[in-house]
Short mmCIF file of N, CA and C in Angstrom, two decimals:
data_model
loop_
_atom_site.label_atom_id
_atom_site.label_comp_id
_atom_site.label_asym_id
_atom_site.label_seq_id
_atom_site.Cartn_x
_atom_site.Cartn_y
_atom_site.Cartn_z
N UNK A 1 -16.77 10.61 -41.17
CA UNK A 1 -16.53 11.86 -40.47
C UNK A 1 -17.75 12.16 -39.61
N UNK A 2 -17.82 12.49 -38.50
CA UNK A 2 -18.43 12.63 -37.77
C UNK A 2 -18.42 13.74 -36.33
N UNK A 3 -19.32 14.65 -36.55
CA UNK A 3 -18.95 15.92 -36.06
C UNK A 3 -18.71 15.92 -34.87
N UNK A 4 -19.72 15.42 -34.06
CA UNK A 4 -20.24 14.76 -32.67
C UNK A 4 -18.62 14.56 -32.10
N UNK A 5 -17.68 14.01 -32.67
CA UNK A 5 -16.20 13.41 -32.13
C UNK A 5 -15.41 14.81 -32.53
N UNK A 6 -15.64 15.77 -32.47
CA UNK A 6 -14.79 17.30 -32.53
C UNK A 6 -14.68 18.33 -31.69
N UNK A 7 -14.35 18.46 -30.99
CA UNK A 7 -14.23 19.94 -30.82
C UNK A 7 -14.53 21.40 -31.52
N UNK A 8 -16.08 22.08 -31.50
CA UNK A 8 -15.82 23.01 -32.40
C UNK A 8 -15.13 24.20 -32.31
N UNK A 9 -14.77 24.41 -33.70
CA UNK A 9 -13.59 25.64 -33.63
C UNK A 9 -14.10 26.60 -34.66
N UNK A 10 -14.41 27.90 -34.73
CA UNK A 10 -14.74 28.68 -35.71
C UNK A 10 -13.90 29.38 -36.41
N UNK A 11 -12.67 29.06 -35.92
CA UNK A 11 -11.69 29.59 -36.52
C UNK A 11 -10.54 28.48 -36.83
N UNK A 12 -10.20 27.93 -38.02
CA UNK A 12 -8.52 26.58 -37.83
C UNK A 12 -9.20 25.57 -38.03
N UNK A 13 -8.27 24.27 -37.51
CA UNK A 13 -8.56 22.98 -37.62
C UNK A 13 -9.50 22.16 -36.76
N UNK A 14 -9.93 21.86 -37.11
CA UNK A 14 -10.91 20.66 -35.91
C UNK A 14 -10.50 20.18 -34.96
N UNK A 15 -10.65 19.67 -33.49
CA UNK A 15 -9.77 19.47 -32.97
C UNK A 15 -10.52 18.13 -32.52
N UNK A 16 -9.86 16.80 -32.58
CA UNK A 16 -10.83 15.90 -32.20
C UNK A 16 -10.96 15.83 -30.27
N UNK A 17 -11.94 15.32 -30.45
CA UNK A 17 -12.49 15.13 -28.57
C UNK A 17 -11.97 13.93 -27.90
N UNK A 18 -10.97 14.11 -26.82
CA UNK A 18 -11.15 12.87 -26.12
C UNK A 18 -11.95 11.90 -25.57
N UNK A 19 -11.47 10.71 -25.85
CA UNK A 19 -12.69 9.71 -25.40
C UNK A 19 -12.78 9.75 -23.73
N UNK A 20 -13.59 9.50 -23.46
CA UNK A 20 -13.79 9.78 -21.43
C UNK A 20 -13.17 8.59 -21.12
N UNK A 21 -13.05 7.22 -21.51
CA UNK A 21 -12.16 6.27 -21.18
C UNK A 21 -10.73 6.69 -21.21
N UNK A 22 -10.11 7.16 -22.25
CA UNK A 22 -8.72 7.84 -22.15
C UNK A 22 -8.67 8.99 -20.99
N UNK A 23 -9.75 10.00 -20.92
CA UNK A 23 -9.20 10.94 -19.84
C UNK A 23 -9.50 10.21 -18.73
N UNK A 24 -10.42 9.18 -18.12
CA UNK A 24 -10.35 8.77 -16.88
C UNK A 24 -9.11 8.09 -16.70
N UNK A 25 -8.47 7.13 -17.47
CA UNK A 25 -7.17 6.66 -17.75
C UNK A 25 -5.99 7.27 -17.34
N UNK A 26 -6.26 8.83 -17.82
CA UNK A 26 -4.82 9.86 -17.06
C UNK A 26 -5.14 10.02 -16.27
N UNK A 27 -6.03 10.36 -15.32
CA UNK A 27 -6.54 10.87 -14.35
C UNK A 27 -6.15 9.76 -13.01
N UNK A 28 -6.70 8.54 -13.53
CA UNK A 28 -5.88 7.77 -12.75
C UNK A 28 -4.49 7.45 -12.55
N UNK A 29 -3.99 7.53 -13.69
CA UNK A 29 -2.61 7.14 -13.50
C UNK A 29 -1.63 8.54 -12.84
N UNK A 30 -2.32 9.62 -13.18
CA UNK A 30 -1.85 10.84 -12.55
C UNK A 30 -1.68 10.37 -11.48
N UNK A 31 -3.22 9.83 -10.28
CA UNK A 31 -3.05 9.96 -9.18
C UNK A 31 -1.95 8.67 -8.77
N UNK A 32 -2.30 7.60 -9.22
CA UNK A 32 -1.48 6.51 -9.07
C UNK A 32 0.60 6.88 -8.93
N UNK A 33 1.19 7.95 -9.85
CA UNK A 33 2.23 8.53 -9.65
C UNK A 33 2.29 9.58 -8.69
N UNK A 34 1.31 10.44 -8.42
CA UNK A 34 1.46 10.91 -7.09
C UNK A 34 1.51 10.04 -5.68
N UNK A 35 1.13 8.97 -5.86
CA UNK A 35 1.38 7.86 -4.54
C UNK A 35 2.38 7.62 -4.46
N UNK A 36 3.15 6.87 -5.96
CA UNK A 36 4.15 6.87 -6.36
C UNK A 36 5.25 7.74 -5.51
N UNK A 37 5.00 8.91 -5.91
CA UNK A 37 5.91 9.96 -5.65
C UNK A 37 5.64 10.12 -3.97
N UNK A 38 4.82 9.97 -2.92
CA UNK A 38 4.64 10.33 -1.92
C UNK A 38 5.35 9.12 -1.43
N UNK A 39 5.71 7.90 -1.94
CA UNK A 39 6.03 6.78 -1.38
C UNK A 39 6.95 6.92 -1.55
N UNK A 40 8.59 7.37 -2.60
CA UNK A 40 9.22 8.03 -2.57
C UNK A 40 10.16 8.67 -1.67
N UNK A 41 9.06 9.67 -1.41
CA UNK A 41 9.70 11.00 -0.47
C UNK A 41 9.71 10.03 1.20
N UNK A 42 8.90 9.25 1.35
CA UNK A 42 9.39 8.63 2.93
C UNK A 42 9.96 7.49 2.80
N UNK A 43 10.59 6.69 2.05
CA UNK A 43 11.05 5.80 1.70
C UNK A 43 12.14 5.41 2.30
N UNK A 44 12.69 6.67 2.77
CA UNK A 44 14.10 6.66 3.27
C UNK A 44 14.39 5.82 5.00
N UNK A 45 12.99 6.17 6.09
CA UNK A 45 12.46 5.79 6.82
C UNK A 45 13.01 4.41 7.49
N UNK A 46 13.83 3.80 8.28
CA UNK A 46 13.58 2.70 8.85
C UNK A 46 12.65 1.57 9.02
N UNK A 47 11.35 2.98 9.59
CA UNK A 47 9.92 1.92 9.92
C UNK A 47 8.93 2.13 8.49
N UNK A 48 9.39 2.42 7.46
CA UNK A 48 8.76 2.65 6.60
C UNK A 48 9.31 2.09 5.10
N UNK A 49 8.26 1.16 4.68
CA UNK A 49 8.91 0.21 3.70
C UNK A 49 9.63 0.75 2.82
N UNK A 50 10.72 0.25 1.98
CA UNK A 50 11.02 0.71 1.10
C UNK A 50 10.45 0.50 -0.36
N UNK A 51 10.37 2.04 -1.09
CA UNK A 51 10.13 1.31 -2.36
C UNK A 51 11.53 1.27 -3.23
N UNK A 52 11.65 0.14 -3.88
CA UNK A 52 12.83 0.12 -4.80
C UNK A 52 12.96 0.47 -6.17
N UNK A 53 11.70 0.27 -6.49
CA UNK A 53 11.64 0.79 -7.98
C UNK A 53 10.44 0.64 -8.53
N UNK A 54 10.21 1.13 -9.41
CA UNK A 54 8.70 1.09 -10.21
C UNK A 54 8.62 0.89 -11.25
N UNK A 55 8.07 -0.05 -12.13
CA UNK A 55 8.31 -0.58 -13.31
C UNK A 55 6.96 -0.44 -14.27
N UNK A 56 6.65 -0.06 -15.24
CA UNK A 56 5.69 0.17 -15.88
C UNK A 56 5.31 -0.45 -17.46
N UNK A 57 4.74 -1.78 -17.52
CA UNK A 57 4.71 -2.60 -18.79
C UNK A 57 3.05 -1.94 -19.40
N UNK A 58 3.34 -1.37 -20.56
CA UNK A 58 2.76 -0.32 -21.39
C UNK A 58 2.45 -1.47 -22.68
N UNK A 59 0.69 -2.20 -22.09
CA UNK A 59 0.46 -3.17 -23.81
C UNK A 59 -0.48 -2.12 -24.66
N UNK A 60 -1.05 -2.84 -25.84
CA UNK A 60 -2.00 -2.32 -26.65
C UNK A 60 -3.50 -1.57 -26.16
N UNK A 61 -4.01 -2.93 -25.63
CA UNK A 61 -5.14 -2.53 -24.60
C UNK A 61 -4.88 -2.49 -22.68
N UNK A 62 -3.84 -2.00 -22.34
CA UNK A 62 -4.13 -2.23 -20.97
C UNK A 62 -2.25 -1.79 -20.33
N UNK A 63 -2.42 -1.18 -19.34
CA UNK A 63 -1.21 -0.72 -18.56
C UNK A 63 -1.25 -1.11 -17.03
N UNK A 64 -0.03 -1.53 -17.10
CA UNK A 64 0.29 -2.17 -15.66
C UNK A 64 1.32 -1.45 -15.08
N UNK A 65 1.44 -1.42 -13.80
CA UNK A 65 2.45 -0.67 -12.86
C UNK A 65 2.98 -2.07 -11.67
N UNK A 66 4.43 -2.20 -12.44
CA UNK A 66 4.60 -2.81 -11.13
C UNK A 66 5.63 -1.94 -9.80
N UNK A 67 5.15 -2.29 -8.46
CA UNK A 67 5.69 -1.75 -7.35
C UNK A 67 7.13 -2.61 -6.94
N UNK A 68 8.30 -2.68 -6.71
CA UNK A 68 9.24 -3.30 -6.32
C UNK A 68 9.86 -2.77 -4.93
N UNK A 69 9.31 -4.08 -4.15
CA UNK A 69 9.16 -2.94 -2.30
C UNK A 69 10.03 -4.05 -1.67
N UNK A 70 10.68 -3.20 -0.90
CA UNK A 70 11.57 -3.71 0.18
C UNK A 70 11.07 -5.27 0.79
N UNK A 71 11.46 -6.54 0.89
CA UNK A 71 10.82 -7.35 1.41
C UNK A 71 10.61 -7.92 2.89
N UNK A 72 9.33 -7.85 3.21
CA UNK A 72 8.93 -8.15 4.12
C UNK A 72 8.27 -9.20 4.63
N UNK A 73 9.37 -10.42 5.17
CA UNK A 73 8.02 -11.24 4.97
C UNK A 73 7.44 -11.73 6.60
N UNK A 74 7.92 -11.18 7.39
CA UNK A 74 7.10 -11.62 8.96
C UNK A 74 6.13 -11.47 8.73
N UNK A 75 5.50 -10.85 7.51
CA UNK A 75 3.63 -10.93 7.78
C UNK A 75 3.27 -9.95 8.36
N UNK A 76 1.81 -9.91 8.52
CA UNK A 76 1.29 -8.85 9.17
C UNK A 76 0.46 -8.71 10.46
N UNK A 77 1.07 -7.33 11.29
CA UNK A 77 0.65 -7.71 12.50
C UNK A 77 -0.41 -8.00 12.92
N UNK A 78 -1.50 -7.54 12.36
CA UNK A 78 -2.92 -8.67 12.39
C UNK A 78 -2.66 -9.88 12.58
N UNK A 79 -1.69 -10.56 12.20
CA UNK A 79 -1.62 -12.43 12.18
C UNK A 79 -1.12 -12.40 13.61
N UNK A 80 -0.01 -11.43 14.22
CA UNK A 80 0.39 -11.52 14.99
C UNK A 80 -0.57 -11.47 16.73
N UNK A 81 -1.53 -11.15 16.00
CA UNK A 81 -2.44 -10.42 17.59
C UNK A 81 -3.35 -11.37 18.21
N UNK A 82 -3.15 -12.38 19.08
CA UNK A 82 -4.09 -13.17 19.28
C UNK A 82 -5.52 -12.62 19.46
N UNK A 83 -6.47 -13.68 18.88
CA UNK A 83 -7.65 -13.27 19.28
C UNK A 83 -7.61 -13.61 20.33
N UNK A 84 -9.15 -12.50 20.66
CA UNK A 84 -9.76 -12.39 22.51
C UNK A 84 -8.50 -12.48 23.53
N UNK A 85 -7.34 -12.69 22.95
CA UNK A 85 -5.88 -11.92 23.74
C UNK A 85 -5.44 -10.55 23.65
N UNK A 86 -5.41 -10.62 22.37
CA UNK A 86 -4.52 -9.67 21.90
C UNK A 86 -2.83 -9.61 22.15
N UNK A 87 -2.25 -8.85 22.41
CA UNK A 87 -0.57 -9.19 22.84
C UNK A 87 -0.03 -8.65 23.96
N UNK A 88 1.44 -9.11 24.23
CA UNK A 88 1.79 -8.74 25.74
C UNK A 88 2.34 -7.01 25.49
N UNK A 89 1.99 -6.62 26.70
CA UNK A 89 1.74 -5.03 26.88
C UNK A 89 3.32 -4.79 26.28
N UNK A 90 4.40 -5.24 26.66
CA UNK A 90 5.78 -5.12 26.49
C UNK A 90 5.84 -4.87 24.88
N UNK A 91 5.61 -5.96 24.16
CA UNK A 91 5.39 -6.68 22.63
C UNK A 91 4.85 -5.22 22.01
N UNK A 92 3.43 -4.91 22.61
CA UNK A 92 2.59 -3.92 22.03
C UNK A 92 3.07 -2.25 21.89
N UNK A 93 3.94 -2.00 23.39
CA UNK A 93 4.36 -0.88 23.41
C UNK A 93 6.10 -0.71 22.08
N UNK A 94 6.26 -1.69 21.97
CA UNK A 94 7.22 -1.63 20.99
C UNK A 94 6.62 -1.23 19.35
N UNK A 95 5.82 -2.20 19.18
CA UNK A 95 5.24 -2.10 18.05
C UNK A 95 4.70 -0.63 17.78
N UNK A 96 3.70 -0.21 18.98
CA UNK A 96 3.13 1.09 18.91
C UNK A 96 3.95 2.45 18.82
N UNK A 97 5.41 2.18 19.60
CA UNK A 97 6.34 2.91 19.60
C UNK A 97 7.09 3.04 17.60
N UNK A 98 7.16 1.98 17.26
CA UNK A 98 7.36 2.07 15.57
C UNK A 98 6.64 2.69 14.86
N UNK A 99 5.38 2.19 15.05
CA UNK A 99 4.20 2.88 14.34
C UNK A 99 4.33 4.32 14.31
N UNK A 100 4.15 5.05 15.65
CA UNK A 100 4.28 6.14 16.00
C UNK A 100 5.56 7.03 15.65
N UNK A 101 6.62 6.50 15.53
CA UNK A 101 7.96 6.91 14.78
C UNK A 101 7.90 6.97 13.22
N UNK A 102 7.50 5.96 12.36
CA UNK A 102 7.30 5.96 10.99
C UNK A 102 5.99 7.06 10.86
N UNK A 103 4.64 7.13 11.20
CA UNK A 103 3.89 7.71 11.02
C UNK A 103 4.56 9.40 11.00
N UNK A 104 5.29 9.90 12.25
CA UNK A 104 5.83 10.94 12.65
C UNK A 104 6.45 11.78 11.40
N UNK A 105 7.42 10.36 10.76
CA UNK A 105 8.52 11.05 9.47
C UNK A 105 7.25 10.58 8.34
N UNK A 106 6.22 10.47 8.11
CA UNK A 106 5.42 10.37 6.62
C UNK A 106 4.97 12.08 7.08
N UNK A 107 4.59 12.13 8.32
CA UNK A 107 4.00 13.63 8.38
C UNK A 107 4.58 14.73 8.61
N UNK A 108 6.17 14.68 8.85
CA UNK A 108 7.36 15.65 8.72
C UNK A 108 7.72 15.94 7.05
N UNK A 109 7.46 14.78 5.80
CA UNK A 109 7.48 15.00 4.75
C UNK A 109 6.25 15.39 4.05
N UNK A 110 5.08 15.42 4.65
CA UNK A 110 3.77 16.24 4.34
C UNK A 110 2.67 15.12 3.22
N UNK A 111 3.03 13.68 4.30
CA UNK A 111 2.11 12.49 3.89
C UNK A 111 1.37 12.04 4.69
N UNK A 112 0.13 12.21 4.61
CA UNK A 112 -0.70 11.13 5.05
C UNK A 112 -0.83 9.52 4.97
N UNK A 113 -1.24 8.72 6.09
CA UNK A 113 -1.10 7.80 5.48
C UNK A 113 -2.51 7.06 4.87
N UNK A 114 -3.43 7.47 5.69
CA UNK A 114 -4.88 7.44 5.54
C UNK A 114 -5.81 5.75 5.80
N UNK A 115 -4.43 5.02 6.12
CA UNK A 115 -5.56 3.26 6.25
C UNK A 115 -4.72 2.81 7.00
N UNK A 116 -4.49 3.57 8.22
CA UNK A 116 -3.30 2.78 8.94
C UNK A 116 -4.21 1.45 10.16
N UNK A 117 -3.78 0.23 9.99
CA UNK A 117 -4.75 -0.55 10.21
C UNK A 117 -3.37 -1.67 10.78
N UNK A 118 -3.73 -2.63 11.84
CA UNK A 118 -2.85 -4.02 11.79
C UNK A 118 -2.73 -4.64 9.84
N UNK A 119 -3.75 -5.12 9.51
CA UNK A 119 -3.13 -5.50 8.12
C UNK A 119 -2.32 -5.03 7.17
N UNK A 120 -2.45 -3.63 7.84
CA UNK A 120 -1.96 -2.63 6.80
C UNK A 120 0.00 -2.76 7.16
N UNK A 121 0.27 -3.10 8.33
CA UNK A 121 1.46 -2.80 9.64
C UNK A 121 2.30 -4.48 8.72
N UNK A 122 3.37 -4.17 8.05
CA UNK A 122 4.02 -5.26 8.23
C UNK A 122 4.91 -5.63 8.33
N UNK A 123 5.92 -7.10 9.52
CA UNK A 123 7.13 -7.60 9.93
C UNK A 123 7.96 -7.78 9.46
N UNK A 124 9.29 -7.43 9.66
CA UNK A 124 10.03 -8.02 8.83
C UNK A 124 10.56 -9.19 9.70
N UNK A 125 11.57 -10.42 9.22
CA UNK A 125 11.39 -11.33 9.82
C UNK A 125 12.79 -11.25 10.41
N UNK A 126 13.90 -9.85 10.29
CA UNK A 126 14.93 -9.91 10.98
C UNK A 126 14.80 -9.62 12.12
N UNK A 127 14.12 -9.29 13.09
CA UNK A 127 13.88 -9.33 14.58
C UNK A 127 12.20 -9.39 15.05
N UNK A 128 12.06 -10.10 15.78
CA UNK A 128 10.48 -10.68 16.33
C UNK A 128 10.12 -9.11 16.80
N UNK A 129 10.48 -8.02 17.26
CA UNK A 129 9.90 -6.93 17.25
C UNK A 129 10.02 -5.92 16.46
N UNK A 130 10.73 -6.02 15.41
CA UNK A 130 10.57 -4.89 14.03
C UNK A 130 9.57 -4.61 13.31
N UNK A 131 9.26 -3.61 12.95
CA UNK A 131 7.92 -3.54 12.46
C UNK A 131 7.88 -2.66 11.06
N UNK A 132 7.64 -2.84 10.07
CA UNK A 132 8.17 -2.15 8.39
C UNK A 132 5.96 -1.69 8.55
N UNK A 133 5.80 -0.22 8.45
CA UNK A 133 4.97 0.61 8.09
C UNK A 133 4.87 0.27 6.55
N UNK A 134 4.09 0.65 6.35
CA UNK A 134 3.51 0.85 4.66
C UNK A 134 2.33 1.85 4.45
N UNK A 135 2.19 2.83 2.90
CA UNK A 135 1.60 3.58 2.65
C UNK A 135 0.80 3.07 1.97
N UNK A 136 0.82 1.78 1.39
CA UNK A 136 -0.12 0.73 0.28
C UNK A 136 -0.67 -0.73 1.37
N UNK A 137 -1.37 -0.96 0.92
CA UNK A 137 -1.45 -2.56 0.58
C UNK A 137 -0.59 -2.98 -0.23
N UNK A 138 0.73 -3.10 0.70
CA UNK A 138 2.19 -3.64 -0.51
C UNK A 138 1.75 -4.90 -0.30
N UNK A 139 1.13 -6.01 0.04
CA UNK A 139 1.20 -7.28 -0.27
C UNK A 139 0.54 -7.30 -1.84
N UNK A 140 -0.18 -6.17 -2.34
CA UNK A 140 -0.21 -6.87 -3.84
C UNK A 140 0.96 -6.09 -4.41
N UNK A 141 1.85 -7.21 -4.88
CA UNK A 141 2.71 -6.71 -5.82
C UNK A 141 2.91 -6.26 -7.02
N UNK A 142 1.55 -6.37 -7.60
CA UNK A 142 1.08 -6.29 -9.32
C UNK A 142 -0.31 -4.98 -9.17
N UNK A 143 -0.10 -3.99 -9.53
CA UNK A 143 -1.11 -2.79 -9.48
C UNK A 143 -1.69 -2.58 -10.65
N UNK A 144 -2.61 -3.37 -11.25
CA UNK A 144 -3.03 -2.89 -12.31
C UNK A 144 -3.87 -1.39 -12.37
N UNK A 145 -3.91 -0.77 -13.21
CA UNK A 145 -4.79 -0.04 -13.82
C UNK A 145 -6.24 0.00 -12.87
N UNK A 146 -6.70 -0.65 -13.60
CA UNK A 146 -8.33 -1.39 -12.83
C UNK A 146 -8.27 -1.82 -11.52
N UNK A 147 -7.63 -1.33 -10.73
CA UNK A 147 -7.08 -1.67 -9.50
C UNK A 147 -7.28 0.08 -8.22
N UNK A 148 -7.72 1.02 -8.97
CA UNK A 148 -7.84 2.31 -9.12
C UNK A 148 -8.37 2.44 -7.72
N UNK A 149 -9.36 1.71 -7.23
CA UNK A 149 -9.93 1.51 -5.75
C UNK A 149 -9.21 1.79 -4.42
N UNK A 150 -7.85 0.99 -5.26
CA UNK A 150 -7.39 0.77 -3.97
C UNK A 150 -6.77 2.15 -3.44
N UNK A 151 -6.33 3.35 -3.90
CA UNK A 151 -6.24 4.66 -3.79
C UNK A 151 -7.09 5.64 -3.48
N UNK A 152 -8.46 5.24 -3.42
CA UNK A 152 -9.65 6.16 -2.88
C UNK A 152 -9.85 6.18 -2.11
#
């Protein structure tokens, strides 16, 4: 028994103290379901990936979240941009025109997107000018826990 691990109470039962590993634990995963949930609410979007489902494998020592997102595989428009070229003005005003449409409906539903970047921008491979937005780094498909970074 050890007091140090209590909560004191001068009145009732003891109440034991959370460990700071467990509350940083909710704290993250709080925020991790609010992404969740913001990814969600624009989901519906054309230029904006879909998420399909969210799956959550709960072990002894350690919790994983998996993301199940619309697939995209043209890659990302970073691959697409020649260096010291870059792309044809035609090509670019399309792309920029998507961007600018998906971005529009994340901020009509009251989302930021906050890392909007070419790597971030990715193709789908049913037309050479479609362009699937994202609120993540959806190329990792496995979100662990310890992965917490990638949300800050």
């Amino acid at each position: 028994y050890d007091k140090d691990k209590f909560i004191p109470s001068p009145s009732g039962p003891q109440v034991p103290m959370i460990p700071s590993k467990y509350a940083e634990f909710i704290l993250k995963r709080d925020h991790i379901f609010r992404e969740i949930k913001n990814m969600r609410k624009i989901s519906s979007h054309h230029h904006v990936i879909k998420l399909e489902d969210v799956l959550e494998l709960t072990q002894e020592s350690k919790c994983t979240i998996f993301l199940i997102m619309e697939l995209a595989n043209g890659g990302e428009l970073f691959d697409r941009i020649k260096i010291d070229c870059g792309t044809r003005e035609d090509t670019a005003r399309i792309f920029f025109q998507q961007v600018l449409d998906g971005v529009s409906h994340c901020h009509e539903q009251g989302v930021c997107h906050r890392d909007l970047k070419p790597e971030n921008l990715l193709l789908s491979d049913a037309c050479p000018g479609s362009l699937v937005g994202t609120i993540l780094k959806v190329r990792l498909s496995i979100l662990p826990f310890d992965s917490f970074q990638l949300f800050s």
